[in-house]
Amino acid sequence: MKTPNTGPELADVHTKYMRRAIELARYGDGRTSPNPMVGCVLVRDGAIIGEGVHLGAGLDHAEVAAIRDAGDAKGATAYVTLEPCCHQGRTGPCTEAIIKAGIQSVYYAVADPTSLAAGGAKHLESAGIEVIGGLCEYEAREMNRFWFFAEDNKRPFVVAKLAMSLDGRIATASGESQWITGRESRQSSHKLRKSVDAILVGADTIVHDNPRLTARDRDGGDLEDVYQPICVVIDSTGRTSPTSNVYREGTILATTDMISPRAKAKFEDTGATVVVLPRGGDARVDIVALLAALYGRGVKSMLVEGGSTVMGSFFDQSLVDEVWAYLALSLILGGKSKVAIGGEGPVKLDVAIRLDGVTTEHVGEELLVRGRIRR
């Protein structure tokens, strides 16, 4: 396999087509998991002749969709955001489709890390096709950071989403919490919700806020063009009500052996799946075991939305990978108001959690701060 090694003009041309493939891949956001987002562009004689995007597990891969779009792809160059697969799954191997179509060269952004699908580049080269890897690798990897992380670490990528006052509070002393942030911030967070496989909250959030935990549109209706994320509730004793909005087909209740058989049956009657897990050191659900169980169910990314105790547990155990903090430009104050992140926390400033790649943006009247946890 070759790496990109061209003059400035050609490099700009190749980059342009790969960035178009990345743009296409993003149409799969919220649709493709447990597969990654993938886009493909076919070019011949300096013109795009076919484009394709993967839109869901079991549907055509991007390369196959682009070949179909082109009709005749003989002699074309393919730009694809992920190394073409060479295995038979619910769909056929993309490498065979590329060979059969007569494509003469393939540029891909990132090598496939999975043992099942990797090796496509070598297979194409053995068929006499020129293969160049690593073009726009950073952009393509960042787009699929949830998927790559999960494949490497065998657990979901965890995003902590915080909506809080400037002094880090999520509720007043009386418990009032809706709404600290405004409509625009909530709309932004729903876009984030549609990108992840699961949303997790603790029992307190269910008791106090009774959320639906769905990805919704501007008018409050559930988005219909994406797969709704799986709802995960940590309730170690089964103290939440089965009539809460969150309990329905597909919801996962993560609990321990402290739940009674009667309560367990009531939750199951709603269509929810009850997963009994070991207890951690605090006698609550062991969240390391929970992440392993979710990964085993195909969950590659998860949004932790609260409450304070649950959020603190994830931070204390270094299980948060990225932070999205929506900051309302207001102060709640008071020693009895509720903090956004509980837990033990660090005892010294030099071990305080730091963020890398930080971005800030105004969302309505609030400020959104995003960053990756520094390891």
mmCIF file of C-alpha atoms in Angstrom:
data_model
loop_
_atom_site.group_PDB
_atom_site.id
_atom_site.type_symbol
_atom_site.label_atom_id
_atom_site.label_comp_id
_atom_site.label_asym_id
_atom_site.label_seq_id
_atom_site.Cartn_x
_atom_site.Cartn_y
_atom_site.Cartn_z
ATOM 1 C CA MET A 1 0.000 0.000 0.000
ATOM 2 C CA LYS A 2 1.252 3.469 -0.862
ATOM 3 C CA THR A 3 0.903 6.649 1.134
ATOM 4 C CA PRO A 4 -0.039 9.965 -0.503
ATOM 5 C CA ASN A 5 3.087 11.384 -2.151
ATOM 6 C CA THR A 6 2.149 13.896 -4.812
ATOM 7 C CA GLY A 7 2.936 17.456 -5.707
ATOM 8 C CA PRO A 8 0.880 20.318 -4.234
ATOM 9 C CA GLU A 9 -1.604 20.540 -7.104
ATOM 10 C CA LEU A 10 -2.419 16.831 -7.217
ATOM 11 C CA ALA A 11 -2.512 16.664 -3.440
ATOM 12 C CA ASP A 12 -5.144 19.424 -3.410
ATOM 13 C CA VAL A 13 -7.232 17.553 -5.994
ATOM 14 C CA HIS A 14 -7.105 14.272 -4.067
ATOM 15 C CA THR A 15 -7.897 16.080 -0.811
ATOM 16 C CA LYS A 16 -10.900 17.785 -2.421
ATOM 17 C CA TYR A 17 -12.424 14.464 -3.450
ATOM 18 C CA MET A 18 -11.711 12.810 -0.098
ATOM 19 C CA ARG A 19 -13.287 15.705 1.767
ATOM 20 C CA ARG A 20 -16.348 15.296 -0.401
ATOM 21 C CA ALA A 21 -16.418 11.631 0.626
ATOM 22 C CA ILE A 22 -16.211 12.694 4.289
ATOM 23 C CA GLU A 23 -19.062 15.142 3.715
ATOM 24 C CA LEU A 24 -21.149 12.336 2.253
ATOM 25 C CA ALA A 25 -20.302 10.007 5.126
ATOM 26 C CA ARG A 26 -21.817 12.462 7.614
ATOM 27 C CA TYR A 27 -25.248 11.810 6.105
ATOM 28 C CA GLY A 28 -25.055 8.521 7.970
ATOM 29 C CA ASP A 29 -24.851 10.260 11.354
ATOM 30 C CA GLY A 30 -27.334 8.598 13.689
ATOM 31 C CA ARG A 31 -28.104 5.787 11.232
ATOM 32 C CA THR A 32 -25.129 3.473 10.785
ATOM 33 C CA SER A 33 -24.157 2.129 14.227
ATOM 34 C CA PRO A 34 -22.823 -0.405 15.048
ATOM 35 C CA ASN A 35 -21.104 0.285 11.713
ATOM 36 C CA PRO A 36 -19.034 3.410 11.071
ATOM 37 C CA MET A 37 -20.050 6.290 8.818
ATOM 38 C CA VAL A 38 -18.506 5.817 5.343
ATOM 39 C CA GLY A 39 -18.650 7.862 2.158
ATOM 40 C CA CYS A 40 -17.258 7.174 -1.317
ATOM 41 C CA VAL A 41 -16.632 9.288 -4.418
ATOM 42 C CA LEU A 42 -15.760 7.895 -7.864
ATOM 43 C CA VAL A 43 -13.779 10.132 -10.231
ATOM 44 C CA ARG A 44 -12.836 9.654 -13.885
ATOM 45 C CA ASP A 45 -11.186 12.144 -16.235
ATOM 46 C CA GLY A 46 -11.337 14.857 -13.591
ATOM 47 C CA ALA A 47 -15.084 14.567 -12.955
ATOM 48 C CA ILE A 48 -17.171 12.893 -10.264
ATOM 49 C CA ILE A 49 -19.146 10.055 -11.856
ATOM 50 C CA GLY A 50 -20.609 8.424 -8.755
ATOM 51 C CA GLU A 51 -21.207 9.036 -5.043
ATOM 52 C CA GLY A 52 -22.294 6.745 -2.264
ATOM 53 C CA VAL A 53 -22.900 6.717 1.469
ATOM 54 C CA HIS A 54 -23.564 3.921 3.947
ATOM 55 C CA LEU A 55 -26.964 4.570 5.537
ATOM 56 C CA GLY A 56 -27.376 1.691 7.954
ATOM 57 C CA ALA A 57 -26.329 -1.783 9.009
ATOM 58 C CA GLY A 58 -27.443 -4.307 6.400
ATOM 59 C CA LEU A 59 -27.705 -1.656 3.670
ATOM 60 C CA ASP A 60 -25.256 -1.129 0.818
ATOM 61 C CA HIS A 61 -21.776 -0.014 1.774
ATOM 62 C CA ALA A 62 -20.644 3.332 0.373
ATOM 63 C CA GLU A 63 -18.461 1.812 -2.358
ATOM 64 C CA VAL A 64 -21.283 -0.347 -3.697
ATOM 65 C CA ALA A 65 -23.699 2.605 -3.618
ATOM 66 C CA ALA A 66 -21.188 4.776 -5.530
ATOM 67 C CA ILE A 67 -20.607 2.106 -8.171
ATOM 68 C CA ARG A 68 -24.352 1.756 -8.666
ATOM 69 C CA ASP A 69 -24.660 5.542 -8.901
ATOM 70 C CA ALA A 70 -21.938 5.675 -11.566
ATOM 71 C CA GLY A 71 -23.387 2.895 -13.685
ATOM 72 C CA ASP A 72 -20.035 2.387 -15.413
ATOM 73 C CA ALA A 73 -17.031 2.824 -13.093
ATOM 74 C CA LYS A 74 -14.362 1.231 -15.278
ATOM 75 C CA GLY A 75 -11.035 3.064 -15.024
ATOM 76 C CA ALA A 76 -12.250 5.292 -12.188
ATOM 77 C CA THR A 77 -10.451 6.322 -9.012
ATOM 78 C CA ALA A 78 -12.294 5.709 -5.757
ATOM 79 C CA TYR A 79 -12.012 7.944 -2.702
ATOM 80 C CA VAL A 80 -13.405 6.218 0.364
ATOM 81 C CA THR A 81 -13.232 7.272 4.010
ATOM 82 C CA LEU A 82 -12.499 3.780 5.358
ATOM 83 C CA GLU A 83 -10.416 0.931 3.950
ATOM 84 C CA PRO A 84 -12.747 -1.213 1.817
ATOM 85 C CA CYS A 85 -13.850 -4.384 3.576
ATOM 86 C CA CYS A 86 -13.081 -7.832 2.228
ATOM 87 C CA HIS A 87 -15.472 -10.005 4.209
ATOM 88 C CA GLN A 88 -18.955 -11.352 3.653
ATOM 89 C CA GLY A 89 -21.398 -10.033 6.208
ATOM 90 C CA ARG A 90 -25.000 -8.972 5.693
ATOM 91 C CA THR A 91 -23.644 -7.415 2.493
ATOM 92 C CA GLY A 92 -20.920 -8.648 0.171
ATOM 93 C CA PRO A 93 -17.241 -7.611 0.306
ATOM 94 C CA CYS A 94 -16.604 -4.141 -1.121
ATOM 95 C CA THR A 95 -13.251 -5.255 -2.497
ATOM 96 C CA GLU A 96 -14.947 -7.679 -4.873
ATOM 97 C CA ALA A 97 -17.366 -4.995 -6.048
ATOM 98 C CA ILE A 98 -14.422 -2.657 -6.728
ATOM 99 C CA ILE A 99 -12.518 -5.310 -8.663
ATOM 100 C CA LYS A 100 -15.580 -6.320 -10.662
ATOM 101 C CA ALA A 101 -16.322 -2.680 -11.540
ATOM 102 C CA GLY A 102 -12.862 -2.226 -13.055
ATOM 103 C CA ILE A 103 -11.799 0.605 -10.737
ATOM 104 C CA GLN A 104 -8.100 1.279 -11.285
ATOM 105 C CA SER A 105 -7.050 3.022 -8.041
ATOM 106 C CA VAL A 106 -8.356 3.508 -4.519
ATOM 107 C CA TYR A 107 -7.570 6.249 -2.010
ATOM 108 C CA TYR A 108 -8.782 5.605 1.520
ATOM 109 C CA ALA A 109 -8.499 7.731 4.668
ATOM 110 C CA VAL A 110 -8.234 5.263 7.566
ATOM 111 C CA ALA A 111 -7.323 1.584 7.793
ATOM 112 C CA ASP A 112 -10.059 -0.684 9.131
ATOM 113 C CA PRO A 113 -9.023 -1.764 12.675
ATOM 114 C CA THR A 114 -11.352 -4.758 12.949
ATOM 115 C CA SER A 115 -9.985 -8.259 12.584
ATOM 116 C CA LEU A 116 -13.042 -9.265 10.560
ATOM 117 C CA ALA A 117 -13.018 -6.548 7.896
ATOM 118 C CA ALA A 118 -9.352 -5.486 7.688
ATOM 119 C CA GLY A 119 -7.057 -6.509 4.840
ATOM 120 C CA GLY A 120 -9.013 -4.953 2.013
ATOM 121 C CA ALA A 121 -6.067 -2.876 0.804
ATOM 122 C CA LYS A 122 -3.841 -5.919 0.367
ATOM 123 C CA HIS A 123 -6.595 -7.799 -1.419
ATOM 124 C CA LEU A 124 -7.076 -4.946 -3.894
ATOM 125 C CA GLU A 125 -3.327 -4.681 -4.497
ATOM 126 C CA SER A 126 -3.158 -8.386 -5.219
ATOM 127 C CA ALA A 127 -5.749 -7.773 -7.937
ATOM 128 C CA GLY A 128 -3.526 -5.126 -9.531
ATOM 129 C CA ILE A 129 -5.334 -2.071 -8.188
ATOM 130 C CA GLU A 130 -3.278 0.861 -6.945
ATOM 131 C CA VAL A 131 -4.090 1.590 -3.283
ATOM 132 C CA ILE A 132 -3.106 4.728 -1.361
ATOM 133 C CA GLY A 133 -3.941 5.064 2.336
ATOM 134 C CA GLY A 134 -3.894 7.872 4.888
ATOM 135 C CA LEU A 135 -5.450 10.702 2.848
ATOM 136 C CA CYS A 136 -7.297 13.090 5.210
ATOM 137 C CA GLU A 137 -6.870 10.520 7.969
ATOM 138 C CA TYR A 138 -7.344 12.931 10.881
ATOM 139 C CA GLU A 139 -10.660 14.301 9.605
ATOM 140 C CA ALA A 140 -12.029 10.845 8.813
ATOM 141 C CA ARG A 141 -10.907 9.397 12.140
ATOM 142 C CA GLU A 142 -12.385 12.312 14.078
ATOM 143 C CA MET A 143 -15.713 11.875 12.302
ATOM 144 C CA ASN A 144 -15.842 8.239 13.462
ATOM 145 C CA ARG A 145 -14.075 8.776 16.800
ATOM 146 C CA PHE A 146 -16.833 6.930 18.708
ATOM 147 C CA TRP A 147 -16.488 3.847 16.530
ATOM 148 C CA PHE A 148 -12.689 3.754 16.442
ATOM 149 C CA PHE A 149 -12.466 4.192 20.226
ATOM 150 C CA ALA A 150 -14.939 1.400 20.878
ATOM 151 C CA GLU A 151 -13.108 -0.971 18.548
ATOM 152 C CA ASP A 152 -9.781 -0.203 20.239
ATOM 153 C CA ASN A 153 -10.984 -0.230 23.864
ATOM 154 C CA LYS A 154 -13.897 -2.687 23.804
ATOM 155 C CA ARG A 155 -16.187 -0.271 25.588
ATOM 156 C CA PRO A 156 -18.402 2.616 24.473
ATOM 157 C CA PHE A 157 -16.986 6.104 23.979
ATOM 158 C CA VAL A 158 -18.497 8.183 26.809
ATOM 159 C CA VAL A 159 -19.564 11.804 26.403
ATOM 160 C CA ALA A 160 -20.528 13.742 29.525
ATOM 161 C CA LYS A 161 -23.189 16.336 28.698
ATOM 162 C CA LEU A 162 -23.635 19.068 31.272
ATOM 163 C CA ALA A 163 -26.272 21.811 31.313
ATOM 164 C CA MET A 164 -25.479 24.058 34.256
ATOM 165 C CA SER A 165 -25.195 27.547 35.636
ATOM 166 C CA LEU A 166 -21.929 29.454 35.491
ATOM 167 C CA ASP A 167 -21.146 28.282 39.025
ATOM 168 C CA GLY A 168 -21.659 24.625 38.104
ATOM 169 C CA ARG A 169 -25.158 24.051 39.489
ATOM 170 C CA ILE A 170 -27.911 21.935 37.954
ATOM 171 C CA ALA A 171 -30.713 22.674 40.422
ATOM 172 C CA THR A 172 -31.665 25.246 43.014
ATOM 173 C CA ALA A 173 -31.870 24.527 46.738
ATOM 174 C CA SER A 174 -35.553 23.610 46.255
ATOM 175 C CA GLY A 175 -34.681 21.133 43.485
ATOM 176 C CA GLU A 176 -35.956 23.214 40.564
ATOM 177 C CA SER A 177 -33.942 22.319 37.447
ATOM 178 C CA GLN A 178 -36.070 22.906 34.327
ATOM 179 C CA TRP A 179 -34.811 24.821 32.509
ATOM 180 C CA ILE A 180 -31.362 26.140 33.413
ATOM 181 C CA THR A 181 -30.382 26.434 29.756
ATOM 182 C CA GLY A 182 -32.518 27.758 26.914
ATOM 183 C CA ARG A 183 -34.255 26.362 23.864
ATOM 184 C CA GLU A 184 -31.250 26.709 21.550
ATOM 185 C CA SER A 185 -29.008 24.720 23.886
ATOM 186 C CA ARG A 186 -31.607 21.992 24.193
ATOM 187 C CA GLN A 187 -31.902 21.799 20.412
ATOM 188 C CA SER A 188 -28.119 21.511 20.162
ATOM 189 C CA SER A 189 -28.062 18.707 22.706
ATOM 190 C CA HIS A 190 -30.705 16.822 20.723
ATOM 191 C CA LYS A 191 -28.352 16.857 17.731
ATOM 192 C CA LEU A 192 -25.752 15.263 19.985
ATOM 193 C CA ARG A 193 -28.293 12.709 21.188
ATOM 194 C CA LYS A 194 -28.976 11.535 17.642
ATOM 195 C CA SER A 195 -25.261 10.827 17.120
ATOM 196 C CA VAL A 196 -24.839 8.387 20.018
ATOM 197 C CA ASP A 197 -26.045 4.845 20.549
ATOM 198 C CA ALA A 198 -27.252 5.290 24.122
ATOM 199 C CA ILE A 199 -28.205 7.930 26.703
ATOM 200 C CA LEU A 200 -27.631 7.193 30.385
ATOM 201 C CA VAL A 201 -29.082 8.790 33.502
ATOM 202 C CA GLY A 202 -29.396 7.831 37.142
ATOM 203 C CA ALA A 203 -32.466 7.136 39.234
ATOM 204 C CA ASP A 204 -32.582 10.678 40.679
ATOM 205 C CA THR A 205 -32.981 12.182 37.205
ATOM 206 C CA ILE A 206 -35.903 9.868 36.475
ATOM 207 C CA VAL A 207 -37.570 10.661 39.819
ATOM 208 C CA HIS A 208 -37.146 14.456 39.622
ATOM 209 C CA ASP A 209 -37.371 15.207 35.877
ATOM 210 C CA ASN A 210 -39.191 12.194 34.350
ATOM 211 C CA PRO A 211 -37.454 12.643 30.945
ATOM 212 C CA ARG A 212 -38.263 10.799 27.710
ATOM 213 C CA LEU A 213 -34.581 10.660 26.682
ATOM 214 C CA THR A 214 -35.236 10.833 22.954
ATOM 215 C CA ALA A 215 -33.646 12.844 20.157
ATOM 216 C CA ARG A 216 -36.229 15.481 19.225
ATOM 217 C CA ASP A 217 -36.764 18.145 16.582
ATOM 218 C CA ARG A 218 -37.358 21.888 17.029
ATOM 219 C CA ASP A 219 -41.049 21.320 17.760
ATOM 220 C CA GLY A 220 -40.425 18.676 20.415
ATOM 221 C CA GLY A 221 -41.356 15.661 18.305
ATOM 222 C CA ASP A 222 -39.114 12.596 18.164
ATOM 223 C CA LEU A 223 -36.784 12.591 15.170
ATOM 224 C CA GLU A 224 -37.962 9.972 12.691
ATOM 225 C CA ASP A 225 -35.015 9.827 10.265
ATOM 226 C CA VAL A 226 -32.507 8.419 12.758
ATOM 227 C CA TYR A 227 -32.300 5.459 15.090
ATOM 228 C CA GLN A 228 -33.361 6.662 18.515
ATOM 229 C CA PRO A 229 -30.644 6.075 21.113
ATOM 230 C CA ILE A 230 -31.083 3.322 23.665
ATOM 231 C CA CYS A 231 -32.166 4.668 27.057
ATOM 232 C CA VAL A 232 -30.109 3.356 29.969
ATOM 233 C CA VAL A 233 -31.166 3.959 33.567
ATOM 234 C CA ILE A 234 -28.920 3.176 36.524
ATOM 235 C CA ASP A 235 -31.224 2.215 39.380
ATOM 236 C CA SER A 236 -29.450 -0.067 41.820
ATOM 237 C CA THR A 237 -32.549 -0.932 43.875
ATOM 238 C CA GLY A 238 -35.455 -0.474 41.457
ATOM 239 C CA ARG A 239 -36.797 2.623 43.210
ATOM 240 C CA THR A 240 -37.907 4.438 40.037
ATOM 241 C CA SER A 241 -41.472 4.000 38.828
ATOM 242 C CA PRO A 242 -42.160 1.652 35.884
ATOM 243 C CA THR A 243 -44.699 4.256 34.704
ATOM 244 C CA SER A 244 -41.905 6.825 34.111
ATOM 245 C CA ASN A 245 -41.657 8.164 30.552
ATOM 246 C CA VAL A 246 -38.347 6.444 29.899
ATOM 247 C CA TYR A 247 -39.532 2.854 30.365
ATOM 248 C CA ARG A 248 -40.581 1.298 27.078
ATOM 249 C CA GLU A 249 -39.424 -1.269 24.524
ATOM 250 C CA GLY A 250 -35.652 -1.093 24.162
ATOM 251 C CA THR A 251 -34.875 0.743 27.418
ATOM 252 C CA ILE A 252 -32.235 -0.888 29.600
ATOM 253 C CA LEU A 253 -32.572 -0.799 33.378
ATOM 254 C CA ALA A 254 -29.138 -1.417 34.911
ATOM 255 C CA THR A 255 -29.622 -2.674 38.451
ATOM 256 C CA THR A 256 -28.191 -5.019 41.087
ATOM 257 C CA ASP A 257 -29.339 -7.980 43.120
ATOM 258 C CA MET A 258 -30.963 -5.465 45.497
ATOM 259 C CA ILE A 259 -33.964 -5.190 43.161
ATOM 260 C CA SER A 260 -36.929 -7.309 44.208
ATOM 261 C CA PRO A 261 -38.314 -9.973 41.854
ATOM 262 C CA ARG A 262 -41.665 -8.185 41.884
ATOM 263 C CA ALA A 263 -40.143 -4.837 40.873
ATOM 264 C CA LYS A 264 -38.034 -6.511 38.178
ATOM 265 C CA ALA A 265 -41.153 -8.085 36.663
ATOM 266 C CA LYS A 266 -42.973 -4.724 36.586
ATOM 267 C CA PHE A 267 -40.144 -3.095 34.670
ATOM 268 C CA GLU A 268 -40.042 -5.998 32.230
ATOM 269 C CA ASP A 269 -43.791 -5.624 31.667
ATOM 270 C CA THR A 270 -43.089 -2.196 30.114
ATOM 271 C CA GLY A 271 -40.880 -3.794 27.456
ATOM 272 C CA ALA A 272 -37.668 -2.666 29.155
ATOM 273 C CA THR A 273 -34.711 -5.028 29.525
ATOM 274 C CA VAL A 274 -33.518 -5.465 33.106
ATOM 275 C CA VAL A 275 -29.777 -6.167 33.379
ATOM 276 C CA VAL A 276 -28.600 -7.256 36.830
ATOM 277 C CA LEU A 277 -24.973 -6.282 37.351
ATOM 278 C CA PRO A 278 -22.404 -6.573 40.162
ATOM 279 C CA ARG A 279 -22.211 -3.872 42.805
ATOM 280 C CA GLY A 280 -19.264 -1.507 42.893
ATOM 281 C CA GLY A 281 -17.475 -0.304 45.999
ATOM 282 C CA ASP A 282 -20.300 2.146 46.746
ATOM 283 C CA ALA A 283 -22.910 -0.669 46.610
ATOM 284 C CA ARG A 284 -24.301 0.824 43.412
ATOM 285 C CA VAL A 285 -24.154 -0.622 39.882
ATOM 286 C CA ASP A 286 -20.570 -1.337 38.825
ATOM 287 C CA ILE A 287 -20.295 1.009 35.840
ATOM 288 C CA VAL A 288 -17.245 -0.775 34.411
ATOM 289 C CA ALA A 289 -19.361 -3.928 34.224
ATOM 290 C CA LEU A 290 -22.193 -1.865 32.751
ATOM 291 C CA LEU A 291 -19.997 -0.496 29.964
ATOM 292 C CA ALA A 292 -18.809 -4.010 29.145
ATOM 293 C CA ALA A 293 -22.407 -5.224 29.003
ATOM 294 C CA LEU A 294 -23.441 -2.357 26.730
ATOM 295 C CA TYR A 295 -20.502 -2.936 24.387
ATOM 296 C CA GLY A 296 -21.582 -6.572 24.171
ATOM 297 C CA ARG A 297 -24.971 -5.320 22.990
ATOM 298 C CA GLY A 298 -23.408 -3.280 20.187
ATOM 299 C CA VAL A 299 -23.306 0.099 21.945
ATOM 300 C CA LYS A 300 -20.284 2.036 20.634
ATOM 301 C CA SER A 301 -21.053 5.456 22.138
ATOM 302 C CA MET A 302 -22.986 6.750 25.118
ATOM 303 C CA LEU A 303 -24.098 10.133 26.398
ATOM 304 C CA VAL A 304 -24.150 10.512 30.184
ATOM 305 C CA GLU A 305 -26.657 13.204 31.121
ATOM 306 C CA GLY A 306 -26.769 12.953 34.915
ATOM 307 C CA GLY A 307 -27.486 13.312 37.649
ATOM 308 C CA SER A 308 -24.727 14.539 39.878
ATOM 309 C CA THR A 309 -23.937 11.204 41.550
ATOM 310 C CA VAL A 310 -23.803 9.242 38.310
ATOM 311 C CA MET A 311 -21.720 11.927 36.620
ATOM 312 C CA GLY A 312 -19.269 11.920 39.529
ATOM 313 C CA SER A 313 -18.902 8.142 39.369
ATOM 314 C CA PHE A 314 -17.929 8.248 35.703
ATOM 315 C CA PHE A 315 -15.382 11.017 36.275
ATOM 316 C CA ASP A 316 -13.943 9.389 39.411
ATOM 317 C CA GLN A 317 -13.312 6.167 37.503
ATOM 318 C CA SER A 318 -11.813 7.941 34.462
ATOM 319 C CA LEU A 319 -14.597 6.687 32.214
ATOM 320 C CA VAL A 320 -15.459 9.993 30.539
ATOM 321 C CA ASP A 321 -13.801 10.600 27.160
ATOM 322 C CA GLU A 322 -15.330 13.893 26.034
ATOM 323 C CA VAL A 323 -17.204 16.774 27.671
ATOM 324 C CA TRP A 324 -19.973 18.965 26.256
ATOM 325 C CA ALA A 325 -20.767 21.674 28.825
ATOM 326 C CA TYR A 326 -23.627 24.089 28.167
ATOM 327 C CA LEU A 327 -23.073 27.060 30.486
ATOM 328 C CA ALA A 328 -25.983 29.348 31.297
ATOM 329 C CA LEU A 329 -24.743 32.852 32.020
ATOM 330 C CA SER A 330 -26.430 32.862 35.403
ATOM 331 C CA LEU A 331 -25.487 32.091 39.006
ATOM 332 C CA ILE A 332 -27.658 29.856 41.183
ATOM 333 C CA LEU A 333 -25.475 30.095 44.317
ATOM 334 C CA GLY A 334 -26.127 28.585 47.720
ATOM 335 C CA GLY A 335 -24.582 25.671 49.549
ATOM 336 C CA LYS A 336 -27.752 23.606 49.227
ATOM 337 C CA SER A 337 -28.097 23.943 45.449
ATOM 338 C CA LYS A 338 -27.077 20.875 43.469
ATOM 339 C CA VAL A 339 -23.700 20.632 41.773
ATOM 340 C CA ALA A 340 -23.373 19.206 38.257
ATOM 341 C CA ILE A 341 -20.665 16.685 39.112
ATOM 342 C CA GLY A 342 -20.579 14.866 42.427
ATOM 343 C CA GLY A 343 -18.176 12.139 43.467
ATOM 344 C CA GLU A 344 -14.857 12.317 45.256
ATOM 345 C CA GLY A 345 -12.895 14.427 42.792
ATOM 346 C CA PRO A 346 -9.110 14.997 42.825
ATOM 347 C CA VAL A 347 -7.387 16.074 46.034
ATOM 348 C CA LYS A 348 -4.685 18.146 44.307
ATOM 349 C CA LEU A 349 -4.827 20.662 41.503
ATOM 350 C CA ASP A 350 -2.028 18.996 39.573
ATOM 351 C CA VAL A 351 -4.246 15.950 39.015
ATOM 352 C CA ALA A 352 -7.350 17.936 38.117
ATOM 353 C CA ILE A 353 -9.005 16.803 34.891
ATOM 354 C CA ARG A 354 -7.879 18.791 31.861
ATOM 355 C CA LEU A 355 -9.398 19.042 28.396
ATOM 356 C CA ASP A 356 -7.645 18.936 25.039
ATOM 357 C CA GLY A 357 -8.859 20.262 21.698
ATOM 358 C CA VAL A 358 -11.205 22.681 23.425
ATOM 359 C CA THR A 359 -13.726 24.629 21.350
ATOM 360 C CA THR A 360 -16.199 27.238 22.528
ATOM 361 C CA GLU A 361 -19.258 28.622 20.807
ATOM 362 C CA HIS A 362 -22.305 30.677 21.672
ATOM 363 C CA VAL A 363 -25.546 28.706 21.507
ATOM 364 C CA GLY A 364 -28.389 31.142 21.992
ATOM 365 C CA GLU A 365 -27.692 32.896 25.284
ATOM 366 C CA GLU A 366 -25.435 30.091 26.540
ATOM 367 C CA LEU A 367 -21.846 29.083 25.993
ATOM 368 C CA LEU A 368 -20.962 25.564 24.806
ATOM 369 C CA VAL A 369 -17.511 24.316 25.834
ATOM 370 C CA ARG A 370 -16.362 21.065 24.226
ATOM 371 C CA GLY A 371 -13.183 19.101 24.741
ATOM 372 C CA ARG A 372 -11.577 15.668 24.953
ATOM 373 C CA ILE A 373 -10.356 14.393 28.320
ATOM 374 C CA ARG A 374 -6.569 14.602 28.491
ATOM 375 C CA ARG A 375 -5.081 11.182 29.233
#
